[in-house]
Amino acid sequence: MTLRALALVATHPDVRGRARREMAAAPAGGPPELPVLRASVLESTRLWPTTPLLLRESTADTSWVGGELAAGTSLLVPTWFLHRDDRRRADADRLDVDQWLDGSAAEDWMLTPFSGGHGACPGRELVLFVASTVLATLLEDHHAVLLPPESFDAEAQLPRGLNPYALRFGLSRAAA
Ligand code: HEM
């Protein structure tokens, strides 16, 4: 997840610039707030969810386009599909960190990278804090470039699958 987020930041100059500015503006002492990096991590979990299916059991009879389902029916919620549903999302295959900053992603029931309701992941805040801090520490004085073969750029449709173990980065010291 952190490596996929790094791939996003490395290939999107606008987000990289905003992340650098928030790092530079962070007050000394204490962990900095890093909303843009945090949103980049959340976007990586939207684009490439680490939990591809959520399992649930209905508690009431429900009506669907195809018919009725009785209470107690087991359901699979396919995050991989819902997060990238290009019939209802203009940003299905592109980076959109702002939806995590303006509250719209939080209101969108289709986006559940850390699940939701009673089953929501209790590790969410820890994960976001650690991942955004790791990225900030790396990017503070390094410039990262995503190397082929997994390479893509800001204009490209982001791949539907991205193997984090195949990602390769070139790192150079950032200009002071
Ligand atoms: C990339 C990082 C992570 C992601 C994307 C993630 C995602 C999720 C998701 C989607 C669920 C709910 C599955 C469902 O609703 O059926 C879940 C449950 C859970 N997660 Fe995470 N998780 C992450 C890391 C962590 C970490 C670091 C911890 C612990 C420190 C943690 C602890 C838990 C626990 C205990 C549950 C079960 C909650 C319950 O059933 O009441 N997770 N996680």
mmCIF file of C-alpha atoms and ligand atoms in Angstrom:
data_model
loop_
_atom_site.group_PDB
_atom_site.id
_atom_site.type_symbol
_atom_site.label_atom_id
_atom_site.label_comp_id
_atom_site.label_asym_id
_atom_site.label_seq_id
_atom_site.Cartn_x
_atom_site.Cartn_y
_atom_site.Cartn_z
ATOM 1 C CA MET A 1 0.000 0.000 0.000
ATOM 2 C CA THR A 2 2.790 2.430 0.901
ATOM 3 C CA LEU A 3 4.760 1.420 -2.209
ATOM 4 C CA ARG A 4 1.716 1.846 -4.412
ATOM 5 C CA ALA A 5 1.120 5.282 -2.858
ATOM 6 C CA LEU A 6 4.766 6.145 -3.553
ATOM 7 C CA ALA A 7 4.225 5.098 -7.184
ATOM 8 C CA LEU A 8 1.262 7.501 -7.361
ATOM 9 C CA VAL A 9 3.133 10.422 -5.819
ATOM 10 C CA ALA A 10 6.225 9.753 -7.964
ATOM 11 C CA THR A 11 4.213 9.824 -11.192
ATOM 12 C CA HIS A 12 1.946 12.794 -10.418
ATOM 13 C CA PRO A 13 3.934 16.062 -10.219
ATOM 14 C CA ASP A 14 0.974 18.103 -8.996
ATOM 15 C CA VAL A 15 0.356 15.850 -5.973
ATOM 16 C CA ARG A 16 4.106 15.557 -5.346
ATOM 17 C CA GLY A 17 4.387 19.365 -5.248
ATOM 18 C CA ARG A 18 1.450 19.681 -2.853
ATOM 19 C CA ALA A 19 2.945 16.974 -0.619
ATOM 20 C CA ARG A 20 6.291 18.778 -0.574
ATOM 21 C CA ARG A 21 4.624 22.048 0.366
ATOM 22 C CA GLU A 22 2.692 20.465 3.244
ATOM 23 C CA MET A 23 5.903 18.831 4.504
ATOM 24 C CA ALA A 24 7.735 22.161 4.358
ATOM 25 C CA ALA A 25 4.900 23.912 6.198
ATOM 26 C CA ALA A 26 4.687 21.313 8.983
ATOM 27 C CA PRO A 27 5.625 22.804 12.372
ATOM 28 C CA ALA A 28 8.754 21.399 14.044
ATOM 29 C CA GLY A 29 8.244 18.985 16.932
ATOM 30 C CA GLY A 30 5.488 16.414 17.108
ATOM 31 C CA PRO A 31 4.193 14.316 14.234
ATOM 32 C CA PRO A 32 3.151 16.537 11.314
ATOM 33 C CA GLU A 33 -0.278 16.447 9.767
ATOM 34 C CA LEU A 34 0.137 15.278 6.200
ATOM 35 C CA PRO A 35 -3.314 15.450 4.593
ATOM 36 C CA VAL A 36 -2.144 15.196 0.969
ATOM 37 C CA LEU A 37 0.131 12.216 1.622
ATOM 38 C CA ARG A 38 -2.581 10.614 3.731
ATOM 39 C CA ALA A 39 -5.072 11.145 0.881
ATOM 40 C CA SER A 40 -2.541 9.612 -1.533
ATOM 41 C CA VAL A 41 -2.354 6.510 0.664
ATOM 42 C CA LEU A 42 -6.161 6.357 0.774
ATOM 43 C CA GLU A 43 -6.261 6.704 -3.022
ATOM 44 C CA SER A 44 -3.860 3.795 -3.353
ATOM 45 C CA THR A 45 -6.314 1.699 -1.308
ATOM 46 C CA ARG A 46 -9.196 2.857 -3.510
ATOM 47 C CA LEU A 47 -7.354 2.090 -6.749
ATOM 48 C CA TRP A 48 -5.834 -1.173 -5.532
ATOM 49 C CA PRO A 49 -7.810 -2.369 -2.472
ATOM 50 C CA THR A 50 -5.910 -4.802 -0.281
ATOM 51 C CA THR A 51 -9.208 -6.401 0.811
ATOM 52 C CA PRO A 52 -10.885 -7.255 -2.507
ATOM 53 C CA LEU A 53 -14.111 -8.634 -1.024
ATOM 54 C CA LEU A 54 -16.087 -7.818 2.133
ATOM 55 C CA LEU A 55 -18.279 -10.577 3.552
ATOM 56 C CA ARG A 56 -21.621 -9.716 5.126
ATOM 57 C CA GLU A 57 -24.918 -11.340 6.107
ATOM 58 C CA SER A 58 -28.160 -9.445 5.594
ATOM 59 C CA THR A 59 -30.278 -8.781 8.693
ATOM 60 C CA ALA A 60 -33.537 -8.080 6.828
ATOM 61 C CA ASP A 61 -35.355 -9.170 3.656
ATOM 62 C CA THR A 62 -34.028 -7.061 0.763
ATOM 63 C CA SER A 63 -35.235 -6.241 -2.776
ATOM 64 C CA TRP A 64 -32.838 -6.207 -5.720
ATOM 65 C CA VAL A 65 -33.200 -5.640 -9.440
ATOM 66 C CA GLY A 66 -33.078 -9.405 -9.941
ATOM 67 C CA GLY A 67 -35.474 -10.363 -7.129
ATOM 68 C CA GLU A 68 -35.837 -10.681 -3.361
ATOM 69 C CA LEU A 69 -33.298 -12.008 -0.838
ATOM 70 C CA ALA A 70 -34.305 -13.338 2.562
ATOM 71 C CA ALA A 71 -32.740 -12.097 5.818
ATOM 72 C CA GLY A 72 -29.656 -14.100 6.683
ATOM 73 C CA THR A 73 -28.345 -14.221 3.095
ATOM 74 C CA SER A 74 -24.549 -14.127 2.742
ATOM 75 C CA LEU A 75 -23.279 -11.252 0.580
ATOM 76 C CA LEU A 76 -19.991 -10.432 -1.075
ATOM 77 C CA VAL A 77 -19.166 -6.730 -1.545
ATOM 78 C CA PRO A 78 -16.621 -6.480 -4.389
ATOM 79 C CA THR A 79 -14.433 -3.469 -3.523
ATOM 80 C CA TRP A 80 -12.217 -4.045 -6.570
ATOM 81 C CA PHE A 81 -15.252 -3.461 -8.792
ATOM 82 C CA LEU A 82 -17.038 -0.714 -6.827
ATOM 83 C CA HIS A 83 -13.920 1.448 -6.380
ATOM 84 C CA ARG A 84 -13.306 1.396 -10.146
ATOM 85 C CA ASP A 85 -16.862 1.399 -11.485
ATOM 86 C CA ASP A 86 -16.392 3.623 -14.533
ATOM 87 C CA ARG A 87 -20.167 3.746 -15.145
ATOM 88 C CA ARG A 88 -20.573 5.986 -12.084
ATOM 89 C CA ARG A 89 -17.099 7.384 -11.409
ATOM 90 C CA ALA A 90 -15.436 9.886 -13.758
ATOM 91 C CA ASP A 91 -12.224 9.350 -11.769
ATOM 92 C CA ALA A 92 -12.400 5.530 -11.841
ATOM 93 C CA ASP A 93 -8.931 5.052 -13.321
ATOM 94 C CA ARG A 94 -7.151 8.256 -12.413
ATOM 95 C CA LEU A 95 -5.687 9.719 -9.255
ATOM 96 C CA ASP A 96 -8.159 11.849 -7.301
ATOM 97 C CA VAL A 97 -6.714 12.710 -3.889
ATOM 98 C CA ASP A 98 -9.101 15.620 -3.389
ATOM 99 C CA GLN A 99 -12.108 13.386 -2.758
ATOM 100 C CA TRP A 100 -10.380 12.308 0.489
ATOM 101 C CA LEU A 101 -9.717 15.939 1.432
ATOM 102 C CA ASP A 102 -13.130 17.476 0.725
ATOM 103 C CA GLY A 103 -15.174 14.753 2.472
ATOM 104 C CA SER A 104 -16.833 13.366 -0.668
ATOM 105 C CA ALA A 105 -15.083 9.981 -0.432
ATOM 106 C CA ALA A 106 -16.174 9.635 3.199
ATOM 107 C CA GLU A 107 -19.801 10.083 2.093
ATOM 108 C CA ASP A 108 -19.507 7.636 -0.799
ATOM 109 C CA TRP A 109 -20.776 4.222 0.381
ATOM 110 C CA MET A 110 -19.078 2.542 -2.581
ATOM 111 C CA LEU A 111 -15.609 3.377 -1.232
ATOM 112 C CA THR A 112 -14.724 0.962 1.549
ATOM 113 C CA PRO A 113 -10.967 0.261 1.511
ATOM 114 C CA PHE A 114 -11.016 -0.093 5.315
ATOM 115 C CA SER A 115 -14.584 -1.427 5.344
ATOM 116 C CA GLY A 116 -17.294 0.463 7.258
ATOM 117 C CA GLY A 117 -19.877 0.191 10.006
ATOM 118 C CA HIS A 118 -19.333 -2.307 12.836
ATOM 119 C CA GLY A 119 -16.739 -4.263 10.847
ATOM 120 C CA ALA A 120 -14.562 -1.253 10.004
ATOM 121 C CA CYS A 121 -10.811 -1.769 10.332
ATOM 122 C CA PRO A 122 -9.584 -0.573 13.751
ATOM 123 C CA GLY A 123 -6.067 -0.274 12.294
ATOM 124 C CA ARG A 124 -7.063 2.456 9.808
ATOM 125 C CA GLU A 125 -5.645 5.494 11.606
ATOM 126 C CA LEU A 126 -2.439 3.654 12.559
ATOM 127 C CA VAL A 127 -1.944 2.516 8.949
ATOM 128 C CA LEU A 128 -2.531 6.002 7.523
ATOM 129 C CA PHE A 129 -0.248 7.617 10.087
ATOM 130 C CA VAL A 130 2.624 5.165 9.540
ATOM 131 C CA ALA A 131 2.325 5.104 5.738
ATOM 132 C CA SER A 132 2.146 8.905 5.332
ATOM 133 C CA THR A 133 5.035 9.390 7.771
ATOM 134 C CA VAL A 134 7.194 6.846 5.900
ATOM 135 C CA LEU A 135 6.455 8.641 2.623
ATOM 136 C CA ALA A 136 7.231 12.059 4.122
ATOM 137 C CA THR A 137 10.526 10.808 5.571
ATOM 138 C CA LEU A 138 11.548 9.406 2.205
ATOM 139 C CA LEU A 139 10.389 12.331 0.077
ATOM 140 C CA GLU A 140 11.727 15.006 2.408
ATOM 141 C CA ASP A 141 15.167 14.822 0.819
ATOM 142 C CA HIS A 142 14.736 12.366 -2.037
ATOM 143 C CA HIS A 143 13.203 12.539 -5.479
ATOM 144 C CA ALA A 144 11.578 9.233 -6.453
ATOM 145 C CA VAL A 145 11.013 8.032 -10.024
ATOM 146 C CA LEU A 146 8.957 4.963 -10.871
ATOM 147 C CA LEU A 147 10.971 2.733 -13.173
ATOM 148 C CA PRO A 148 9.744 0.355 -15.896
ATOM 149 C CA PRO A 149 8.268 -2.197 -16.348
ATOM 150 C CA GLU A 150 5.424 -1.048 -14.049
ATOM 151 C CA SER A 151 5.796 2.569 -15.062
ATOM 152 C CA PHE A 152 2.871 4.891 -15.885
ATOM 153 C CA ASP A 153 2.458 8.636 -15.945
ATOM 154 C CA ALA A 154 -0.064 11.217 -14.755
ATOM 155 C CA GLU A 155 -1.922 11.205 -18.096
ATOM 156 C CA ALA A 156 -2.224 7.434 -18.299
ATOM 157 C CA GLN A 157 -5.203 5.367 -17.202
ATOM 158 C CA LEU A 158 -3.972 3.786 -13.983
ATOM 159 C CA PRO A 159 -3.627 0.007 -14.278
ATOM 160 C CA ARG A 160 -6.375 -2.089 -12.710
ATOM 161 C CA GLY A 161 -3.785 -4.241 -10.991
ATOM 162 C CA LEU A 162 -0.410 -3.199 -9.577
ATOM 163 C CA ASN A 163 1.944 -5.718 -8.036
ATOM 164 C CA PRO A 164 3.775 -3.852 -5.215
ATOM 165 C CA TYR A 165 6.581 -6.433 -5.256
ATOM 166 C CA ALA A 166 7.335 -5.631 -8.918
ATOM 167 C CA LEU A 167 7.649 -1.872 -8.341
ATOM 168 C CA ARG A 168 11.111 -0.386 -8.827
ATOM 169 C CA PHE A 169 12.074 3.168 -7.957
ATOM 170 C CA GLY A 170 15.035 5.371 -8.771
ATOM 171 C CA LEU A 171 15.971 7.654 -5.868
ATOM 172 C CA SER A 172 18.094 10.771 -6.078
ATOM 173 C CA ARG A 173 18.853 13.472 -3.530
ATOM 174 C CA ALA A 174 16.354 16.297 -3.865
ATOM 175 C CA ALA A 175 17.783 19.779 -4.406
ATOM 176 C CA ALA A 176 17.957 21.687 -1.126
HETATM 177 C C1 HEM B 1 -3.275 -1.629 4.385
HETATM 178 C C2 HEM B 1 -3.660 -1.742 5.649
HETATM 179 C C3 HEM B 1 -5.008 -2.273 6.041
HETATM 180 C C4 HEM B 1 -6.156 -2.350 5.321
HETATM 181 C C5 HEM B 1 -6.426 -1.852 3.878
HETATM 182 C C6 HEM B 1 -7.147 -2.953 6.174
HETATM 183 C C7 HEM B 1 -8.453 -3.209 5.793
HETATM 184 C C8 HEM B 1 -9.367 -3.880 6.568
HETATM 185 C C9 HEM B 1 -10.698 -4.207 6.150
HETATM 186 C C10 HEM B 1 -11.294 -3.878 4.792
HETATM 187 C C11 HEM B 1 -11.288 -4.846 7.185
HETATM 188 C C12 HEM B 1 -12.721 -5.320 7.309
HETATM 189 C C13 HEM B 1 -13.071 -6.533 6.528
HETATM 190 C C14 HEM B 1 -14.569 -6.712 6.558
HETATM 191 O O1 HEM B 1 -15.331 -5.757 6.764
HETATM 192 O O2 HEM B 1 -15.002 -7.842 6.367
HETATM 193 C C15 HEM B 1 -10.327 -4.931 8.264
HETATM 194 C C16 HEM B 1 -10.586 -5.509 9.493
HETATM 195 C C17 HEM B 1 -9.705 -5.498 10.533
HETATM 196 N N1 HEM B 1 -8.468 -4.917 10.568
HETATM 197 FE FE1 HEM B 1 -7.541 -4.010 9.015
HETATM 198 N N2 HEM B 1 -6.585 -3.231 7.382
HETATM 199 C C18 HEM B 1 -5.284 -2.833 7.365
HETATM 200 C C19 HEM B 1 -4.358 -2.909 8.395
HETATM 201 C C20 HEM B 1 -4.669 -3.270 9.685
HETATM 202 C C21 HEM B 1 -3.774 -3.156 10.811
HETATM 203 C C22 HEM B 1 -2.341 -2.592 10.736
HETATM 204 C C23 HEM B 1 -4.434 -3.634 11.875
HETATM 205 C C24 HEM B 1 -3.992 -3.750 13.326
HETATM 206 C C25 HEM B 1 -3.085 -2.959 13.850
HETATM 207 C C26 HEM B 1 -5.736 -4.070 11.449
HETATM 208 C C27 HEM B 1 -6.715 -4.641 12.239
HETATM 209 C C28 HEM B 1 -7.919 -5.107 11.804
HETATM 210 C C29 HEM B 1 -8.863 -5.863 12.608
HETATM 211 C C30 HEM B 1 -8.677 -6.299 14.063
HETATM 212 C C31 HEM B 1 -9.978 -6.108 11.817
HETATM 213 C C32 HEM B 1 -11.254 -6.875 12.207
HETATM 214 C C33 HEM B 1 -12.302 -5.916 12.727
HETATM 215 C C34 HEM B 1 -13.574 -6.644 13.150
HETATM 216 O O3 HEM B 1 -13.978 -7.629 12.516
HETATM 217 O O4 HEM B 1 -14.233 -6.196 14.114
HETATM 218 N N3 HEM B 1 -5.850 -3.814 10.108
HETATM 219 N N4 HEM B 1 -9.172 -4.325 7.866
#
